[in-house]
Amino acid sequence: MTKSRKLDMDEKLKERFELALCGSKTSILDWDMVDNTLYVSPSWKEMLGYRDEELPNTTHTWKRLVHKQDVVHVMKSVREHIKKHIKVFENNHRLRHKDGHWVWILGRARIIYDEQGNAVRMIGTHTDITKEKELQLQYSHYAQILEQIQDSVISFDMDGFITSWNKGSKILFGYETDEVLGKHFSMLFPKNTLDLYEKMMAELKEKGEYRTEIQLRRKTNKPLYAVLSLSSLKDEDGNTIGFVSYAHDITEQKKVEAILLEQKNILRYQAHHDALTRLPNRVLFFDRMEQSIRKTERLGKSFALFFIDLDKFKHINDSLGHGIGDRVLKVVARRIEETIRKEDTLSRLSGDEFTVIMEDLNHPEDASLLAEKILTVLQKPMYIDEYTLYISGSIGISLYPQDATDADSLLKYADTAMYKAKENGRNTFQFYASEMTQHALERMAMKTSLKEAIEKEELVVHYQPQMDAKSERMIGLEALVRWQHPSRGLLHPDKFIALAEETGLIIDIDRWVMKTAMKEVSHWHKEGLIPDVLALNLSIKQLEGHNFLKEINECLTAFDFKPQWLELEIPEGQVMKNHKDSIQKLQTLNKMGISISIDDFGTGYSSLSLLKRLPINRLKIDRSFIKDIPADEEDMAIVKAIIALADSLKLNIIAEGVETEEQKAFLLANGCTYMQGYYYSRPISSELMRKFLQKKAC
Ligand SMILES: Nc1nc2c(ncn2[C@@H]2O[C@@H]3COP(=O)(O)O[C@H]4[C@@H](O)[C@H](n5cnc6c(=O)[nH]c(N)nc65)O[C@@H]4COP(=O)(O)O[C@H]3[C@H]2O)c(=O)[nH]1
């Protein structure tokens, strides 16, 4: 082959090479080591921002552009390749671009040796790997940052198994990498929070991220609170391939917060409480007043405000000193606190002035009962050191909303009333509206005398017959209590039963009526008279009493009274509030053969389901529905509906308050044959009833 032909071929080969590499980031270099010339393809110069003619094809060109720091290791690699220590030359180095920035190059080449084994030529490629290098550097920086940060960064796969664990995680959780890789991420959560963990993972999977403040678990089990951020890890196509967790330790911050909160609470407590008695002070008192006003207004109820001032407290302070005075105030605070209910608020306004907000007031008289109790506990002797002290208080009471609807006025009025109480001789209470005091005092006097009435046997039982209007035959009699008051004459139950119920005296009254009536009726049976069934009014309080079943059994035995002679009437309004225990008792009584009837039926809105559950034999139509028959069509419709209801529930029915022929006729026409009322007889004394029965027997 001629020399010119060979040169031609070389040129063509180079051209093909150039063509093949065109479009890639790779250029050719051909170093003739004998004459030290360097051929570089135009794309090489282009890669560095130069036109072909701007750079001479000499090794000097490369030397001029290479980074000083890289020259040594490039040349070292070349030498090692020449010596055949490495098969292929491969090296990364930087060349300066015309605009000054550095281009990272991957150089690959091979040495060509002549027959004597001398290196004569080195041919290879230069590839621009700047982007890859930058990415690699960036990645390595991120990896270093991740490794160095103090916070925990953990990744885990879709099934929750840990796939990476940085140094911060070791610090935070105390586990070495090999202790946790492949373990489940949930191991970092306290056992009692695993529910929370499940919820968190569900939300993370749904939304792709989750952030919370949470308690986590260290290897040592020492408390760890962290801000935990979780997010999903995605592949190039956006599919979730796992999750990454970032946890920042806030344990110390939490501790500080807890201390600050405690201090804040202490300061708040101090600002709202009296240091001596630990009761709410004036500030908190007004706050509670506002709350009570809002609540009471919403519920449409009322409350009472008590202003309590100790009588002659100054005297104790002056004569025995403030130390003793303070201890007296503490005792007073404790005694009042133990007397009021939990929902009431006792405050100390100043010195010896206390207030009580008595919530949820049903009757203003309840306030007088509490005032009386407070006065009583205050009067008990106090033993302080060697002293036995007797103190008393004066109480003023104002009522929301009757007296005023704002806190300031209520306090002012209670204060005014308290002064009136002092004027009236101390150790007493006074309502702001003076007629209330009168009323309360009357009721209290009534309560005392009612208590005595039982002991003094001032109560009497009257009986009212119950009739079968079809046959005009007597089917039973209802016992109704009366009070033979020494000064006020014969009092009917409407004057004292409500008070007896409020004070609990109803239990004693009902017990007394039960014994008296059973004894008398049993006697009549024995005499051969036929009183039939005795109906007794039963207060729910009596039914709820622990001994009620025992007491009834004792009466049955003592008076030889057959259970089927007895009927117990429970007012519908009280049945509604009844609970399981009482229903069981009624069932027991019913099984014994005692009848149960619902009194005043139609006034208490009892539900059908309750009626079905109760062991009832009879409904008593309330007399308010009978009163206006036949004038009131609505009442007639109600009575018809009650009769139909009793019919469908297979219950016996009786109407009370029957006074006229028309009422009787209406009831008979509509299927109610049993009646009770003035039409037949008013309630009469036992003496008259006995005569009535005797006449009937003849
Ligand atoms: N206007 C009018 N009234 C009639 C007529 N027929 C009967 N009455 C009255 O209606 C009341 C019927 O008793 P009640 O509904 O059980 O209603 C009773 C009952 O709920 C209660 N009560 C009476 N005695 C006792 C008792 O010993 N214990 C308990 N817990 N409550 C009792 O007091 C309520 C009232 O008793 P009383 O005043 O005796 O009133 C009785 C009776 O006198 C009538 O034709 N016209």
PDB file of C-alpha atoms in Angstrom, residues 333-485:
ATOM      1  CA  ALA A 333     -64.483  27.502 104.837  1.00  0.00           C
ATOM      2  CA  ARG A 334     -64.173  23.729 105.308  1.00  0.00           C
ATOM      3  CA  ARG A 335     -67.496  23.430 107.127  1.00  0.00           C
ATOM      4  CA  ILE A 336     -69.422  25.365 104.492  1.00  0.00           C
ATOM      5  CA  GLU A 337     -67.655  23.437 101.743  1.00  0.00           C
ATOM      6  CA  GLU A 338     -68.736  20.146 103.282  1.00  0.00           C
ATOM      7  CA  THR A 339     -72.333  21.385 103.540  1.00  0.00           C
ATOM      8  CA  ILE A 340     -72.902  22.557  99.976  1.00  0.00           C
ATOM      9  CA  ARG A 341     -73.137  20.336  96.887  1.00  0.00           C
ATOM     10  CA  LYS A 342     -70.254  19.841  94.460  1.00  0.00           C
ATOM     11  CA  GLU A 343     -71.911  21.977  91.794  1.00  0.00           C
ATOM     12  CA  ASP A 344     -72.260  24.976  94.152  1.00  0.00           C
ATOM     13  CA  THR A 345     -69.406  27.498  94.430  1.00  0.00           C
ATOM     14  CA  LEU A 346     -68.090  28.791  97.727  1.00  0.00           C
ATOM     15  CA  SER A 347     -65.824  31.857  97.530  1.00  0.00           C
ATOM     16  CA  ARG A 348     -64.143  34.102 100.048  1.00  0.00           C
ATOM     17  CA  LEU A 349     -64.610  37.706  99.039  1.00  0.00           C
ATOM     18  CA  SER A 350     -62.615  39.296 101.837  1.00  0.00           C
ATOM     19  CA  GLY A 351     -62.095  39.076 105.597  1.00  0.00           C
ATOM     20  CA  ASP A 352     -64.979  37.105 107.033  1.00  0.00           C
ATOM     21  CA  GLU A 353     -67.206  37.448 103.947  1.00  0.00           C
ATOM     22  CA  PHE A 354     -68.054  34.328 102.026  1.00  0.00           C
ATOM     23  CA  THR A 355     -70.443  33.702  99.152  1.00  0.00           C
ATOM     24  CA  VAL A 356     -72.145  30.576  97.868  1.00  0.00           C
ATOM     25  CA  ILE A 357     -73.645  30.253  94.407  1.00  0.00           C
ATOM     26  CA  MET A 358     -76.317  27.629  94.787  1.00  0.00           C
ATOM     27  CA  GLU A 359     -77.007  26.268  91.310  1.00  0.00           C
ATOM     28  CA  ASP A 360     -80.011  24.570  89.852  1.00  0.00           C
ATOM     29  CA  LEU A 361     -82.582  25.849  92.298  1.00  0.00           C
ATOM     30  CA  ASN A 362     -85.940  24.065  92.067  1.00  0.00           C
ATOM     31  CA  HIS A 363     -87.748  26.084  94.741  1.00  0.00           C
ATOM     32  CA  PRO A 364     -86.548  29.228  96.514  1.00  0.00           C
ATOM     33  CA  GLU A 365     -87.288  27.319  99.715  1.00  0.00           C
ATOM     34  CA  ASP A 366     -84.377  25.000  98.914  1.00  0.00           C
ATOM     35  CA  ALA A 367     -82.148  28.018  99.472  1.00  0.00           C
ATOM     36  CA  SER A 368     -83.611  28.481 102.942  1.00  0.00           C
ATOM     37  CA  LEU A 369     -82.922  24.814 103.735  1.00  0.00           C
ATOM     38  CA  LEU A 370     -79.284  25.245 102.744  1.00  0.00           C
ATOM     39  CA  ALA A 371     -79.012  28.525 104.650  1.00  0.00           C
ATOM     40  CA  GLU A 372     -80.320  26.747 107.716  1.00  0.00           C
ATOM     41  CA  LYS A 373     -77.801  23.936 107.306  1.00  0.00           C
ATOM     42  CA  ILE A 374     -74.930  26.425 106.951  1.00  0.00           C
ATOM     43  CA  LEU A 375     -76.040  28.310 110.061  1.00  0.00           C
ATOM     44  CA  THR A 376     -76.185  25.003 111.933  1.00  0.00           C
ATOM     45  CA  VAL A 377     -72.670  23.884 110.960  1.00  0.00           C
ATOM     46  CA  LEU A 378     -71.258  27.291 111.796  1.00  0.00           C
ATOM     47  CA  GLN A 379     -72.684  27.102 115.298  1.00  0.00           C
ATOM     48  CA  LYS A 380     -70.833  23.923 116.191  1.00  0.00           C
ATOM     49  CA  PRO A 381     -68.040  24.638 118.689  1.00  0.00           C
ATOM     50  CA  MET A 382     -64.541  25.091 117.284  1.00  0.00           C
ATOM     51  CA  TYR A 383     -61.547  23.743 119.157  1.00  0.00           C
ATOM     52  CA  ILE A 384     -58.474  25.807 118.316  1.00  0.00           C
ATOM     53  CA  ASP A 385     -55.475  25.319 120.587  1.00  0.00           C
ATOM     54  CA  GLU A 386     -56.738  25.686 124.111  1.00  0.00           C
ATOM     55  CA  TYR A 387     -59.790  27.691 123.047  1.00  0.00           C
ATOM     56  CA  THR A 388     -63.327  26.513 122.466  1.00  0.00           C
ATOM     57  CA  LEU A 389     -64.911  29.053 120.198  1.00  0.00           C
ATOM     58  CA  TYR A 390     -68.550  29.583 119.314  1.00  0.00           C
ATOM     59  CA  ILE A 391     -69.345  31.573 116.245  1.00  0.00           C
ATOM     60  CA  SER A 392     -72.374  32.189 114.109  1.00  0.00           C
ATOM     61  CA  GLY A 393     -73.125  33.801 110.772  1.00  0.00           C
ATOM     62  CA  SER A 394     -75.694  35.943 109.063  1.00  0.00           C
ATOM     63  CA  ILE A 395     -76.784  35.097 105.555  1.00  0.00           C
ATOM     64  CA  GLY A 396     -78.354  37.268 102.866  1.00  0.00           C
ATOM     65  CA  ILE A 397     -79.867  35.555  99.815  1.00  0.00           C
ATOM     66  CA  SER A 398     -80.647  36.989  96.405  1.00  0.00           C
ATOM     67  CA  LEU A 399     -82.223  34.996  93.598  1.00  0.00           C
ATOM     68  CA  TYR A 400     -81.499  34.903  89.886  1.00  0.00           C
ATOM     69  CA  PRO A 401     -83.545  35.892  87.899  1.00  0.00           C
ATOM     70  CA  GLN A 402     -86.272  36.942  90.387  1.00  0.00           C
ATOM     71  CA  ASP A 403     -84.221  39.694  92.102  1.00  0.00           C
ATOM     72  CA  ALA A 404     -81.718  40.658  89.404  1.00  0.00           C
ATOM     73  CA  THR A 405     -80.058  39.283  86.299  1.00  0.00           C
ATOM     74  CA  ASP A 406     -76.534  40.699  86.644  1.00  0.00           C
ATOM     75  CA  ALA A 407     -73.730  39.702  88.984  1.00  0.00           C
ATOM     76  CA  ASP A 408     -73.166  43.130  90.561  1.00  0.00           C
ATOM     77  CA  SER A 409     -76.808  43.645  91.500  1.00  0.00           C
ATOM     78  CA  LEU A 410     -77.190  40.101  92.798  1.00  0.00           C
ATOM     79  CA  LEU A 411     -74.165  40.591  95.049  1.00  0.00           C
ATOM     80  CA  LYS A 412     -75.400  43.995  96.202  1.00  0.00           C
ATOM     81  CA  TYR A 413     -78.857  42.605  97.031  1.00  0.00           C
ATOM     82  CA  ALA A 414     -77.466  39.565  98.856  1.00  0.00           C
ATOM     83  CA  ASP A 415     -75.253  41.947 100.844  1.00  0.00           C
ATOM     84  CA  THR A 416     -78.246  44.150 101.685  1.00  0.00           C
ATOM     85  CA  ALA A 417     -80.226  41.107 102.773  1.00  0.00           C
ATOM     86  CA  MET A 418     -77.297  39.996 104.932  1.00  0.00           C
ATOM     87  CA  TYR A 419     -77.419  43.341 106.783  1.00  0.00           C
ATOM     88  CA  LYS A 420     -81.133  42.826 107.331  1.00  0.00           C
ATOM     89  CA  ALA A 421     -80.348  39.395 108.782  1.00  0.00           C
ATOM     90  CA  LYS A 422     -77.860  41.044 111.161  1.00  0.00           C
ATOM     91  CA  GLU A 423     -80.477  43.607 112.182  1.00  0.00           C
ATOM     92  CA  ASN A 424     -82.891  40.766 112.855  1.00  0.00           C
ATOM     93  CA  GLY A 425     -80.615  39.461 115.538  1.00  0.00           C
ATOM     94  CA  ARG A 426     -77.819  37.598 113.696  1.00  0.00           C
ATOM     95  CA  ASN A 427     -77.443  33.825 113.274  1.00  0.00           C
ATOM     96  CA  THR A 428     -80.253  33.919 110.777  1.00  0.00           C
ATOM     97  CA  PHE A 429     -80.856  34.273 107.068  1.00  0.00           C
ATOM     98  CA  GLN A 430     -82.833  36.752 105.060  1.00  0.00           C
ATOM     99  CA  PHE A 431     -83.970  36.787 101.436  1.00  0.00           C
ATOM    100  CA  TYR A 432     -83.572  40.044  99.541  1.00  0.00           C
ATOM    101  CA  ALA A 433     -87.311  39.997  98.817  1.00  0.00           C
ATOM    102  CA  SER A 434     -88.614  39.933 102.387  1.00  0.00           C
ATOM    103  CA  GLU A 435     -91.847  38.044 101.558  1.00  0.00           C
ATOM    104  CA  MET A 436     -89.618  35.160 100.471  1.00  0.00           C
ATOM    105  CA  THR A 437     -88.151  35.030 103.952  1.00  0.00           C
ATOM    106  CA  GLN A 438     -91.623  34.941 105.446  1.00  0.00           C
ATOM    107  CA  HIS A 439     -92.642  32.140 103.107  1.00  0.00           C
ATOM    108  CA  ALA A 440     -89.460  30.189 103.767  1.00  0.00           C
ATOM    109  CA  LEU A 441     -89.849  30.559 107.508  1.00  0.00           C
ATOM    110  CA  GLU A 442     -93.436  29.352 107.302  1.00  0.00           C
ATOM    111  CA  ARG A 443     -92.371  26.317 105.332  1.00  0.00           C
ATOM    112  CA  MET A 444     -89.618  25.597 107.777  1.00  0.00           C
ATOM    113  CA  ALA A 445     -92.052  25.851 110.651  1.00  0.00           C
ATOM    114  CA  MET A 446     -94.384  23.568 108.699  1.00  0.00           C
ATOM    115  CA  LYS A 447     -91.580  21.087 108.175  1.00  0.00           C
ATOM    116  CA  THR A 448     -90.829  20.976 111.880  1.00  0.00           C
ATOM    117  CA  SER A 449     -94.447  20.558 112.833  1.00  0.00           C
ATOM    118  CA  LEU A 450     -95.022  17.906 110.136  1.00  0.00           C
ATOM    119  CA  LYS A 451     -92.200  15.915 111.635  1.00  0.00           C
ATOM    120  CA  GLU A 452     -93.863  16.218 115.013  1.00  0.00           C
ATOM    121  CA  ALA A 453     -97.281  15.418 113.499  1.00  0.00           C
ATOM    122  CA  ILE A 454     -96.117  11.870 112.762  1.00  0.00           C
ATOM    123  CA  GLU A 455     -94.774  11.437 116.267  1.00  0.00           C
ATOM    124  CA  LYS A 456     -97.834  13.035 117.863  1.00  0.00           C
ATOM    125  CA  GLU A 457    -100.169  10.960 115.727  1.00  0.00           C
ATOM    126  CA  GLU A 458    -101.883  13.993 114.212  1.00  0.00           C
ATOM    127  CA  LEU A 459    -102.262  12.254 110.870  1.00  0.00           C
ATOM    128  CA  VAL A 460    -105.504  10.513 109.979  1.00  0.00           C
ATOM    129  CA  VAL A 461    -106.545   8.298 107.113  1.00  0.00           C
ATOM    130  CA  HIS A 462    -109.707   8.979 105.144  1.00  0.00           C
ATOM    131  CA  TYR A 463    -111.138   6.532 102.656  1.00  0.00           C
ATOM    132  CA  GLN A 464    -112.884   7.059  99.371  1.00  0.00           C
ATOM    133  CA  PRO A 465    -114.874   4.214  97.831  1.00  0.00           C
ATOM    134  CA  GLN A 466    -114.191   2.936  94.332  1.00  0.00           C
ATOM    135  CA  MET A 467    -117.256   1.721  92.480  1.00  0.00           C
ATOM    136  CA  ASP A 468    -118.342  -0.503  89.623  1.00  0.00           C
ATOM    137  CA  ALA A 469    -120.826   1.851  87.942  1.00  0.00           C
ATOM    138  CA  LYS A 470    -122.541  -0.962  86.046  1.00  0.00           C
ATOM    139  CA  SER A 471    -123.472  -3.018  89.078  1.00  0.00           C
ATOM    140  CA  GLU A 472    -123.257  -0.063  91.502  1.00  0.00           C
ATOM    141  CA  ARG A 473    -121.142  -2.350  93.681  1.00  0.00           C
ATOM    142  CA  MET A 474    -118.137  -1.163  95.726  1.00  0.00           C
ATOM    143  CA  ILE A 475    -114.916  -2.688  94.441  1.00  0.00           C
ATOM    144  CA  GLY A 476    -112.434  -1.103  96.810  1.00  0.00           C
ATOM    145  CA  LEU A 477    -111.384   2.012  98.658  1.00  0.00           C
ATOM    146  CA  GLU A 478    -108.490   4.461  98.455  1.00  0.00           C
ATOM    147  CA  ALA A 479    -106.673   5.582 101.591  1.00  0.00           C
ATOM    148  CA  LEU A 480    -105.990   9.347 101.616  1.00  0.00           C
ATOM    149  CA  VAL A 481    -103.998  10.998 104.339  1.00  0.00           C
ATOM    150  CA  ARG A 482    -105.059  14.131 106.218  1.00  0.00           C
ATOM    151  CA  TRP A 483    -103.337  16.165 108.873  1.00  0.00           C
ATOM    152  CA  GLN A 484    -105.351  17.189 111.892  1.00  0.00           C
ATOM    153  CA  HIS A 485    -103.314  20.346 112.528  1.00  0.00           C
TER     154      HIS A 485
END
